[in-house]
mmCIF file of C-alpha atoms in Angstrom:
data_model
loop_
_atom_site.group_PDB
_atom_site.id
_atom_site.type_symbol
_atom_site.label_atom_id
_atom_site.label_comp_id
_atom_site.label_asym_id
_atom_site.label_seq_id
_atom_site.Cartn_x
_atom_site.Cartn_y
_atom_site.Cartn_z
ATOM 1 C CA UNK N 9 21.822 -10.644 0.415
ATOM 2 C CA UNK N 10 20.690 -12.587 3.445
ATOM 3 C CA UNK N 11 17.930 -14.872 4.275
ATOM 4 C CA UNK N 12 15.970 -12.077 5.769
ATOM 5 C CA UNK N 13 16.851 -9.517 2.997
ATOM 6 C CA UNK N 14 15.555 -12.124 0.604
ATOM 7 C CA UNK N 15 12.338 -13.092 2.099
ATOM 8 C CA UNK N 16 11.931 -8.863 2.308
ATOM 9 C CA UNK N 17 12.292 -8.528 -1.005
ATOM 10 C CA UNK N 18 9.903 -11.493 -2.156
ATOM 11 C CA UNK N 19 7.574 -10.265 -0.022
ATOM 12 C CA UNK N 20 7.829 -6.669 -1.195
ATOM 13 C CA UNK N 21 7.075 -7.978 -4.806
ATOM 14 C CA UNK N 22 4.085 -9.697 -4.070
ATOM 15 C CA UNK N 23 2.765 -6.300 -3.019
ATOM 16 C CA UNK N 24 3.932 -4.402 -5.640
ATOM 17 C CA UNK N 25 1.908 -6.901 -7.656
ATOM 18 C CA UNK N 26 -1.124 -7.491 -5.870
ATOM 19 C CA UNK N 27 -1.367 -3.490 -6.145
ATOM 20 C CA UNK N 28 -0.799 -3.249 -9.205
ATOM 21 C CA UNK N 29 -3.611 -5.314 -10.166
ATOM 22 C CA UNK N 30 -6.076 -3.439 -7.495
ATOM 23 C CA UNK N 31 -6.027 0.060 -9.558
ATOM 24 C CA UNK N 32 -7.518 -2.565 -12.325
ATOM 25 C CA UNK N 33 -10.068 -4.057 -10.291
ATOM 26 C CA UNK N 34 -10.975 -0.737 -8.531
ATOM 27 C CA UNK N 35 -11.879 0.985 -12.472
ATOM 28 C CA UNK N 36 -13.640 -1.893 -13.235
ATOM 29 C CA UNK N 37 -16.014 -2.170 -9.778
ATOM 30 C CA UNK N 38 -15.887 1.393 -9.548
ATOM 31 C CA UNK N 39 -18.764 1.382 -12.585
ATOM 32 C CA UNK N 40 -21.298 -0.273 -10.416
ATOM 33 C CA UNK N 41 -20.042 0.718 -6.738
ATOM 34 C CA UNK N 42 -19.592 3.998 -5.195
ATOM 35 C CA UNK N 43 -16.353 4.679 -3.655
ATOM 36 C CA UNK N 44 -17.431 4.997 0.366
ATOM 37 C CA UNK N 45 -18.916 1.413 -0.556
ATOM 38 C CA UNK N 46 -16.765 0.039 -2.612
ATOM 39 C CA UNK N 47 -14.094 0.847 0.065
ATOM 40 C CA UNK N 48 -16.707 -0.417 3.063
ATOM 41 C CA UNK N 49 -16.916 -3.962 0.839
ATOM 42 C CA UNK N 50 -13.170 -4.355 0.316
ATOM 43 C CA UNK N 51 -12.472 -3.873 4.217
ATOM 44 C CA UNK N 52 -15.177 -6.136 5.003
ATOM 45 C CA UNK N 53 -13.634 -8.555 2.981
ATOM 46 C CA UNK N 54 -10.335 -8.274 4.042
ATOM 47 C CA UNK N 55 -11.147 -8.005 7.951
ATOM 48 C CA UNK N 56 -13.369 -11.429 7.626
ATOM 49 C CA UNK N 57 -10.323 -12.954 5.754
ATOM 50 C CA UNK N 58 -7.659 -11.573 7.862
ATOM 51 C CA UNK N 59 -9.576 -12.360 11.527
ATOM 52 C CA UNK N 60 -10.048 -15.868 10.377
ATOM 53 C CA UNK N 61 -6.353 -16.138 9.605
ATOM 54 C CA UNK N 62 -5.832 -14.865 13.101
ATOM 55 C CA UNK N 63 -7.500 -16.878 14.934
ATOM 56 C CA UNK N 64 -5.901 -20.153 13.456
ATOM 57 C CA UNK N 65 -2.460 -18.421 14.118
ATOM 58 C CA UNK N 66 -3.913 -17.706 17.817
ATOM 59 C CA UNK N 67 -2.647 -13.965 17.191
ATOM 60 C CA UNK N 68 -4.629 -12.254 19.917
ATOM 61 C CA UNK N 69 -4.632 -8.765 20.829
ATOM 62 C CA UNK N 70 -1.906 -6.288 19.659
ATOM 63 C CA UNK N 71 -0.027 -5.019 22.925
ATOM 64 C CA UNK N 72 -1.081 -0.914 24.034
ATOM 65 C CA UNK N 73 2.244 0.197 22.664
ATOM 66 C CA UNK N 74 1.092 -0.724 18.836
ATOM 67 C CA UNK N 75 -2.206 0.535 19.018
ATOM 68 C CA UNK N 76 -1.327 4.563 18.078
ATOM 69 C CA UNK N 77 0.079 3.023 14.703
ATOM 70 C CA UNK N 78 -2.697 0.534 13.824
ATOM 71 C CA UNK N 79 -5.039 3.066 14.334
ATOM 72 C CA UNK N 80 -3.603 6.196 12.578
ATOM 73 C CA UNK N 81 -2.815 3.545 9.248
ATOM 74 C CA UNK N 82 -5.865 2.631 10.013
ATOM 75 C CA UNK N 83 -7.686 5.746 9.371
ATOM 76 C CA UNK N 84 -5.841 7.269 6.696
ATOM 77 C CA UNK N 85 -4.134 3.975 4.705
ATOM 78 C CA UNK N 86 -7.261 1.667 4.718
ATOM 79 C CA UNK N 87 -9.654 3.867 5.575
ATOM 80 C CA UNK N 88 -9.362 7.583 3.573
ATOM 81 C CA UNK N 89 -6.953 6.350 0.662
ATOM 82 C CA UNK N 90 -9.645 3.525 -0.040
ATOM 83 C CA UNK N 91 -12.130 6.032 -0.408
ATOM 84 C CA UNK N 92 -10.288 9.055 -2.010
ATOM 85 C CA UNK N 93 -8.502 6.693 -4.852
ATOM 86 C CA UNK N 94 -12.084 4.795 -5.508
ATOM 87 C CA UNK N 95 -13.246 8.662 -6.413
ATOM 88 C CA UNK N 96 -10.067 8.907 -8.317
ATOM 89 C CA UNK N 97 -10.706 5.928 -10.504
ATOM 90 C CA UNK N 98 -13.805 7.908 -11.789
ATOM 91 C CA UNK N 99 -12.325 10.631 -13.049
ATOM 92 C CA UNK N 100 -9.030 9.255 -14.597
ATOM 93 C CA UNK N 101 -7.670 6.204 -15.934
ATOM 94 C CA UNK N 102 -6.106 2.862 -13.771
ATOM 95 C CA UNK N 103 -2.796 3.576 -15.226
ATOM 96 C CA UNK N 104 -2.654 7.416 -14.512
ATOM 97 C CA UNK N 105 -4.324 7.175 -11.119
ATOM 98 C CA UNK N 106 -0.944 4.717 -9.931
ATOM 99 C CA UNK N 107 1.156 7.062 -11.808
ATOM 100 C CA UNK N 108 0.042 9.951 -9.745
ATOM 101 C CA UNK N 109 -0.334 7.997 -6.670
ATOM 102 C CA UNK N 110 3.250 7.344 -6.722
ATOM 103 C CA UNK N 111 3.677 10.592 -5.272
ATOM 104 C CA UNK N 112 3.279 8.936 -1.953
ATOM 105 C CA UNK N 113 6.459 7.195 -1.307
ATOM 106 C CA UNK N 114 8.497 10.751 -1.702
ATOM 107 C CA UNK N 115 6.097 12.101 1.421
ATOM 108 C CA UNK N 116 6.756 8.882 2.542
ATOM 109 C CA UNK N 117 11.061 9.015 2.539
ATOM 110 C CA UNK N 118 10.460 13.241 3.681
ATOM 111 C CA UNK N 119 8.071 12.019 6.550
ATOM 112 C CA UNK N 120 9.981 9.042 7.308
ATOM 113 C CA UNK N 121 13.589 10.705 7.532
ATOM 114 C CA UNK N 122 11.816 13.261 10.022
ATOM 115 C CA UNK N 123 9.980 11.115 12.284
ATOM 116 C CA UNK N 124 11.216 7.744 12.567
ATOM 117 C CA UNK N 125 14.936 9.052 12.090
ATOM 118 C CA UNK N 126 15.545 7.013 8.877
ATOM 119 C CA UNK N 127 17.735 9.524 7.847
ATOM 120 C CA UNK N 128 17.378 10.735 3.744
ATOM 121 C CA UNK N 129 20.774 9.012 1.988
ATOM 122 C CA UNK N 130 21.472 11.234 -1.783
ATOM 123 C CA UNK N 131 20.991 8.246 -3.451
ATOM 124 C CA UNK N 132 17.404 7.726 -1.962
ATOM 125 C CA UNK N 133 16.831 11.342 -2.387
ATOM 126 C CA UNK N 134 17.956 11.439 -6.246
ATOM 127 C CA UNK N 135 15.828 8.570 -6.933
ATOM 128 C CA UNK N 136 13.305 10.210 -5.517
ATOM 129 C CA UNK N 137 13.676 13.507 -7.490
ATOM 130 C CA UNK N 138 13.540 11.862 -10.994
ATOM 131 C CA UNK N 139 10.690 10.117 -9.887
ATOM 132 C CA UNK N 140 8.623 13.077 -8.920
ATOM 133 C CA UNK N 141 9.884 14.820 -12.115
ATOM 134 C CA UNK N 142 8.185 11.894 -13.617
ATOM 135 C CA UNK N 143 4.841 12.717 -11.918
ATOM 136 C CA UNK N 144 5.134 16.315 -12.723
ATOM 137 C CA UNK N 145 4.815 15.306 -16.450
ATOM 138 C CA UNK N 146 1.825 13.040 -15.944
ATOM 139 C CA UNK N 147 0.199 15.926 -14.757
ATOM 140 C CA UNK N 148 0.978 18.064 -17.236
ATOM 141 C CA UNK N 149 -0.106 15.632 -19.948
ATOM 142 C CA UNK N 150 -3.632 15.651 -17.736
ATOM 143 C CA UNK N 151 -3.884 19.688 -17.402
ATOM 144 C CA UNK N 152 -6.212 19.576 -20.742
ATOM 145 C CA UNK N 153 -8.584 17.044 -20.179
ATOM 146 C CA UNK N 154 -10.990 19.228 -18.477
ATOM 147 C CA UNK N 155 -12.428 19.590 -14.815
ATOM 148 C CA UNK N 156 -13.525 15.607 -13.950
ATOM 149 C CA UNK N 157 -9.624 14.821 -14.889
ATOM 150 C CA UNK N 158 -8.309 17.901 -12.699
ATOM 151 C CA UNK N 159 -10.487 16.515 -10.085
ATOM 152 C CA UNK N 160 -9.505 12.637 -10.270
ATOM 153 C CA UNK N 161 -5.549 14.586 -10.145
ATOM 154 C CA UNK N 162 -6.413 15.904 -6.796
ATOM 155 C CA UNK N 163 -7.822 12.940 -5.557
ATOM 156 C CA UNK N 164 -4.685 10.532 -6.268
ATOM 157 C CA UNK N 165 -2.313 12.783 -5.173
ATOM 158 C CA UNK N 166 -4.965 12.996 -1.940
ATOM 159 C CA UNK N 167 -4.767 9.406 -1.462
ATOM 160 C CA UNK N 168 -0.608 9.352 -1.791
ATOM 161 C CA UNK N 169 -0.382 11.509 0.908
ATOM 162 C CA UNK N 170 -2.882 9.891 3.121
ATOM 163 C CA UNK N 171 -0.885 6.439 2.218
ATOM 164 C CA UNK N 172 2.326 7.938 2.566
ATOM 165 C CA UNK N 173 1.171 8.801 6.423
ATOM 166 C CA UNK N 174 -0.101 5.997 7.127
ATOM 167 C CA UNK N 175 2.871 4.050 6.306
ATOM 168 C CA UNK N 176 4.893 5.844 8.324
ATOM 169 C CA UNK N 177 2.380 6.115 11.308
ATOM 170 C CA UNK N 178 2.350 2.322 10.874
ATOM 171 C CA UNK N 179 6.446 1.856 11.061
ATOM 172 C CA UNK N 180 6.431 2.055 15.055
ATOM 173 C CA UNK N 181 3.124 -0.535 15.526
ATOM 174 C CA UNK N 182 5.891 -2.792 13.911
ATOM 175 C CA UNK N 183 8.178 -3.036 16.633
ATOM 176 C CA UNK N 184 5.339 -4.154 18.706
ATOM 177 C CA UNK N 185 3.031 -6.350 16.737
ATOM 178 C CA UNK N 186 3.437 -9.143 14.455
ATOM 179 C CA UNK N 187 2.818 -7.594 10.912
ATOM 180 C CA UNK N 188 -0.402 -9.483 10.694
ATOM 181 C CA UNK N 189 -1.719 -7.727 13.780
ATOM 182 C CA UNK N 190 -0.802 -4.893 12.551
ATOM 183 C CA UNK N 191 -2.565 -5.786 9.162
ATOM 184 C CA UNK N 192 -5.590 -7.090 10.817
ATOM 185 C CA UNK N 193 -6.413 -4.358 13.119
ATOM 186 C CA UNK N 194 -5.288 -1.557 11.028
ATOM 187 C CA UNK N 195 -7.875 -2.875 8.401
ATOM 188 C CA UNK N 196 -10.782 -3.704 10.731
ATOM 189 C CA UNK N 197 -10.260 0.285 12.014
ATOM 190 C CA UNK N 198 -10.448 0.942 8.771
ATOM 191 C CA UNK N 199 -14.043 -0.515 7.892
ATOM 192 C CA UNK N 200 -15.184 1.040 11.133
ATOM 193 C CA UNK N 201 -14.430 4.397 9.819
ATOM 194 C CA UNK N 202 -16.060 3.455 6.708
ATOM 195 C CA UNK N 203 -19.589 2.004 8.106
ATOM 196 C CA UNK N 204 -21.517 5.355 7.328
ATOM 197 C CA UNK N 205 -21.049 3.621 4.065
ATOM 198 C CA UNK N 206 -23.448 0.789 4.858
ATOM 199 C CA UNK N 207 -26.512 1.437 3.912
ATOM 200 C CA UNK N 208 -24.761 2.299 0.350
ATOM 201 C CA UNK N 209 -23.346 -0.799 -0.204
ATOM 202 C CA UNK N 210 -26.340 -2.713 0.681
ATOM 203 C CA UNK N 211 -28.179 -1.403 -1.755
ATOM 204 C CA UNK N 212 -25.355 -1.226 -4.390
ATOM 205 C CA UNK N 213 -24.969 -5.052 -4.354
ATOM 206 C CA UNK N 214 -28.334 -5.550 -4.954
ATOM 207 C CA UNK N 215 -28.326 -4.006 -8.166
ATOM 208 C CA UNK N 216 -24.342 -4.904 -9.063
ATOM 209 C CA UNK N 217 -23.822 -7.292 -11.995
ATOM 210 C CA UNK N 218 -21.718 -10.021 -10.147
ATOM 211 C CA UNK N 219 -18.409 -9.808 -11.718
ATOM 212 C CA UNK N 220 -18.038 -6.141 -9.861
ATOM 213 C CA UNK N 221 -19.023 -7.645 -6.702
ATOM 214 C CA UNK N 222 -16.196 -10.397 -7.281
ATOM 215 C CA UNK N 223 -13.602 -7.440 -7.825
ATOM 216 C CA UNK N 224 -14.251 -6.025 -4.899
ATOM 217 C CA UNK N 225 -14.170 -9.180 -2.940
ATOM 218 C CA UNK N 226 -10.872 -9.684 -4.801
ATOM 219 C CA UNK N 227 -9.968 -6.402 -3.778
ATOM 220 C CA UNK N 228 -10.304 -7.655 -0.208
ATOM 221 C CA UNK N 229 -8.678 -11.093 -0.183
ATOM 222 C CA UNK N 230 -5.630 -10.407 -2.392
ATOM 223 C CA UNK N 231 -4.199 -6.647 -2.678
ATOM 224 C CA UNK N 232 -5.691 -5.860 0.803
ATOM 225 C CA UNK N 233 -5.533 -9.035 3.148
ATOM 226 C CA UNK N 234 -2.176 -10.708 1.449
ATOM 227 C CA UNK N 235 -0.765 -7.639 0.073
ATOM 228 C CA UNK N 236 -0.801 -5.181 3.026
ATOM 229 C CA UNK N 237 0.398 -8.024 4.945
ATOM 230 C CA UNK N 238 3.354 -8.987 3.329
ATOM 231 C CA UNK N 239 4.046 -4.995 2.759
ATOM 232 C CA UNK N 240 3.916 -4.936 6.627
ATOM 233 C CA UNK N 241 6.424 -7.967 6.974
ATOM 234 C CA UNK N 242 8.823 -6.177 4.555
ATOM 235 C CA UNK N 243 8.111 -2.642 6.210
ATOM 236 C CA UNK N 244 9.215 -4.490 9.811
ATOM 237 C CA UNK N 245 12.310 -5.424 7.966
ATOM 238 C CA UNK N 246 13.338 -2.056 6.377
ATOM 239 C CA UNK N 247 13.008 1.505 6.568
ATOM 240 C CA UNK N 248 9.488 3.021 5.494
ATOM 241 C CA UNK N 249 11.671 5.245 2.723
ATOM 242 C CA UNK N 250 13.285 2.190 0.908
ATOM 243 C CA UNK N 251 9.843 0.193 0.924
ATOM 244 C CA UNK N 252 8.020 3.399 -0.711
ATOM 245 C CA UNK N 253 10.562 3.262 -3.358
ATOM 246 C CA UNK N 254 10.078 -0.009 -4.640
ATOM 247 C CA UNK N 255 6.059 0.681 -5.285
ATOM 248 C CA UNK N 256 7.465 2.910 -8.342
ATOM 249 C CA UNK N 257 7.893 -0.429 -9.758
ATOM 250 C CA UNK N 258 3.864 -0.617 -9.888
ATOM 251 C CA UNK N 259 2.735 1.874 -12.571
ATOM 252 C CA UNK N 260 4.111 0.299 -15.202
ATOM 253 C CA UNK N 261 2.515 -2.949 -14.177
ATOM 254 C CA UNK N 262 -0.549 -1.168 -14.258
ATOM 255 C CA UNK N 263 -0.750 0.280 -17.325
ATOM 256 C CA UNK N 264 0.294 -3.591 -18.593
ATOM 257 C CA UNK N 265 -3.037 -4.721 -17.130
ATOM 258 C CA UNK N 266 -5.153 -1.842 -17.807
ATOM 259 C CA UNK N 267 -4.099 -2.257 -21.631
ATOM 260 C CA UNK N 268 -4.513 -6.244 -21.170
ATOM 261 C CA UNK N 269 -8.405 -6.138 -19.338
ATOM 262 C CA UNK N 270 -9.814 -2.591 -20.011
ATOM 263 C CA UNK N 271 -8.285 -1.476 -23.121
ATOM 264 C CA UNK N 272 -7.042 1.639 -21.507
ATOM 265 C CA UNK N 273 -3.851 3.082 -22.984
ATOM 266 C CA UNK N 274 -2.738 6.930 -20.893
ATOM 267 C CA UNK N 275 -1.465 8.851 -23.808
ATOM 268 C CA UNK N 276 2.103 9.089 -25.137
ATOM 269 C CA UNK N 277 3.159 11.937 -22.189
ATOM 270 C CA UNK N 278 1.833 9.943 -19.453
ATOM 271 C CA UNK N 279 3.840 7.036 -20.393
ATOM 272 C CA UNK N 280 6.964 8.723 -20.860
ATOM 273 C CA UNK N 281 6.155 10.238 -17.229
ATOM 274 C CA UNK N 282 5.831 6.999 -15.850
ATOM 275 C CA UNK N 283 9.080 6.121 -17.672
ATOM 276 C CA UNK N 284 10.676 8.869 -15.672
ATOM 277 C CA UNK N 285 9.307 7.389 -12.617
ATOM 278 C CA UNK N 286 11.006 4.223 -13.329
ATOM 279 C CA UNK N 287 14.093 5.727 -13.878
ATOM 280 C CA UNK N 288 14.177 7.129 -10.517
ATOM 281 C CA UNK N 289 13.806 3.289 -9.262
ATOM 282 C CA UNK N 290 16.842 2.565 -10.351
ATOM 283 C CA UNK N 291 18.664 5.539 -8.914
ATOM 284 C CA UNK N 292 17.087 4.567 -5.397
ATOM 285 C CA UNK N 293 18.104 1.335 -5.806
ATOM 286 C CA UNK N 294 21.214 1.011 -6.844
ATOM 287 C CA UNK N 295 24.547 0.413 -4.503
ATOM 288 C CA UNK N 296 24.454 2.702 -2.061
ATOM 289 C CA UNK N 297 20.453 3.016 -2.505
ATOM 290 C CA UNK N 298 20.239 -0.682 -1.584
ATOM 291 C CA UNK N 299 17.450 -1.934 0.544
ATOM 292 C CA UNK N 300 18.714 -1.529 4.396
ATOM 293 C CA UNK N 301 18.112 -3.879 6.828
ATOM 294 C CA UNK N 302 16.323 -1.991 9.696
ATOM 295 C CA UNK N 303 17.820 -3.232 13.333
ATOM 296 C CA UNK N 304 16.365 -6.263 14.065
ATOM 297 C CA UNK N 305 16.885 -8.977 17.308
ATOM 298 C CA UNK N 306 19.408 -11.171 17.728
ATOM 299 C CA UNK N 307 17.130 -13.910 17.768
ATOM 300 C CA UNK N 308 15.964 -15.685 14.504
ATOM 301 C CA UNK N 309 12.768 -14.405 12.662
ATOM 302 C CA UNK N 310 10.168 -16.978 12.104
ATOM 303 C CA UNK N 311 9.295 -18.258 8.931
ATOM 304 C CA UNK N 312 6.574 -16.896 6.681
ATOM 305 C CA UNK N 313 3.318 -18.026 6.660
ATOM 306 C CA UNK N 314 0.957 -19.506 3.423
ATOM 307 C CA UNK N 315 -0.464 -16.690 2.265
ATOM 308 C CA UNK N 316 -0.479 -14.631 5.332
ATOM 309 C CA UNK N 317 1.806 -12.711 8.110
ATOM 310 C CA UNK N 318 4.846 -14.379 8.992
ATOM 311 C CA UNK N 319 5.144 -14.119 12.567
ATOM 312 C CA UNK N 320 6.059 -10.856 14.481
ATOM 313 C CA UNK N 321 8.566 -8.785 13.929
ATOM 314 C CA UNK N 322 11.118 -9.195 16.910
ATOM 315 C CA UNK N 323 9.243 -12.787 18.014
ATOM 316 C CA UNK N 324 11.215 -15.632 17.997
ATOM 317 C CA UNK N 325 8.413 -18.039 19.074
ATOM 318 C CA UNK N 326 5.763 -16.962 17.041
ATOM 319 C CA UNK N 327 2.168 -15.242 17.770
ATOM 320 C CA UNK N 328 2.072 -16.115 21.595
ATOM 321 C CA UNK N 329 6.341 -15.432 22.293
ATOM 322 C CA UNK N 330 7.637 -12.571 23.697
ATOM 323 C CA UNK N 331 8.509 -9.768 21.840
ATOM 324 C CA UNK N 332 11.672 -7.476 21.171
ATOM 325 C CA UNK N 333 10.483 -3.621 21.786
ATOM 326 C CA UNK N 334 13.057 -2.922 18.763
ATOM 327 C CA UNK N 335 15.023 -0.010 18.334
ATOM 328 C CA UNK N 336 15.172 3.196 16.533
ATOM 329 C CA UNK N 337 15.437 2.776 12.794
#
């Protein structure tokens, strides 16, 4: 594995991380926020967080040719998801909710291999069978817990789609825009789409017991403004199929720190379903399910950043150099 492939892969498990812990943090500010706000707060948080780190980096505007993809991730990965998995997390459990969200990445590898061309190698597509299987039994160990459970089902598997699309609308912005333009923009879209919310949050924090108005500030900073930023630096560095497959890794996590800081435990079926999901990680990623390097320029990729984007994808002089258009992947 190469420098590149290596710095992909770190960056792709700070995500995975930083997620994980957000399906924590959303159950537990999800008690004193509703979900259009508690979405509207996290954006805020993450746009003010993410424009300041722009404006050190001198990032400027995304060119025309990346705006279609910051604005459809936009809309449907920071905007709807947001909302649609906060109104998840109030009908069913952190660890279920990520369990069921991990539907996404199969959409993800189907939409992905259609689209962008990524092609759908049997190793990918294996893995991603005995992960779904996986799902399927989370939701059957859910099908007797009554309407508010059937509900929250809907919801995640609502928000996994939405995600799934916006990943993939978000590949091509990649080829044009440093990953934190792409971040930046596709978030502040997102908190635009969400204002309606405003008046809701306003009055939410008001009455909020501070330690859910630190979540979702946390929400912001961390899994939103770091994570989707280094996802984005990975996703410029691989195809959208193989980065879905390594959030599979997340459940698990999940249910770790729901256990740890809520004292939620999914029953015995769920688990083994998320098991199952697991499983079909390590079909995906084994030897001829390896992460692939997407085609990159011949000229060197920058370094990464402190806790923000690493350069553009394609730019070999950072924010202000010129850019590779990048080819098919």
């Amino acid at each position: 594995m190469n420098s590149t492939q290596t710095k992909a892969v770190a960056a792709a498990g700070t995500t995975v991380l930083l997620w994980a812990s957000a399906f924590v943090s959303i159950r537990s500010a999800g008690a004193a926020y509703s979900p259009g706000a508690l979405a509207l707060g996290r954006l805020l948080a993450g746009s003010i967080v993410l424009g300041a780190i722009c404006l050190v980096r001198r990032e400027g505007l995304p060119p025309r040719a990346a705006w279609p993809g910051i604005v459809i991730s936009g809309l449907l990965w920071f905007g709807l998801y947001m909302v649609v998995l906060n109104w998840g997390e109030q009908k069913v459990d952190a660890g279920t909710a990520a369990l069921l969200v991990n539907v996404g990445p199969l959409v993800m590898a189907l939409l992905a291999g259609w689209l962008l061309k990524e092609g759908l190698p049997s190793r990918l597509m294996a893995g991603m069978a005995v992960s779904f299987a996986g799902t399927v039994v989370v939701g059957l160990s859910m099908s007797g817990e009554g309407d508010s459970s059937v509900l929250g089902m809907a919801l995640c598997l609502l928000a996994a789609v939405s995600y799934a699309s916006g990943v993939v609308g978000q590949k091509p912005a990649l080829r044009h825009a440093s990953a934190l333009q792409v971040t930046t923009f596709g978030c502040l879209v997102g908190a635009v789409a969400c204002l309606p919310f405003m008046g809701v949050l306003v009055g939410e924090a008001s009455r909020a017991p501070v330690s859910a108005t630190l979540n979702m500030v946390y929400l912001g900073v961390f899994p939103t403004a770091l994570a989707f930023t280094t996802w984005a630096y990975a996703l410029a560095r691989t195809t959208a199929g193989r980065m879905g497959a390594t959030t599979y890794a997340v459940p698990a996590l999940v249910v770790l720190m729901s256990w740890l800081f809520l004292d939620e435990v999914p029953e015995w079926l769920t688990l083994l379903g998320g098991v199952v999901c697991l499983a079909g990680v390590a079909v995906s990623r084994s030897r001829s399910g390896r992460l692939r390097r997407a085609s990159l320029p011949s000229a060197p990729l920058p370094e990464a950043g402190s806790g923000a984007s690493p350069g553009g994808h394609g730019s070999s002089t950072g924010a202000g150099g010129p850019r590779s258009s990048g080819t098919e992947r």
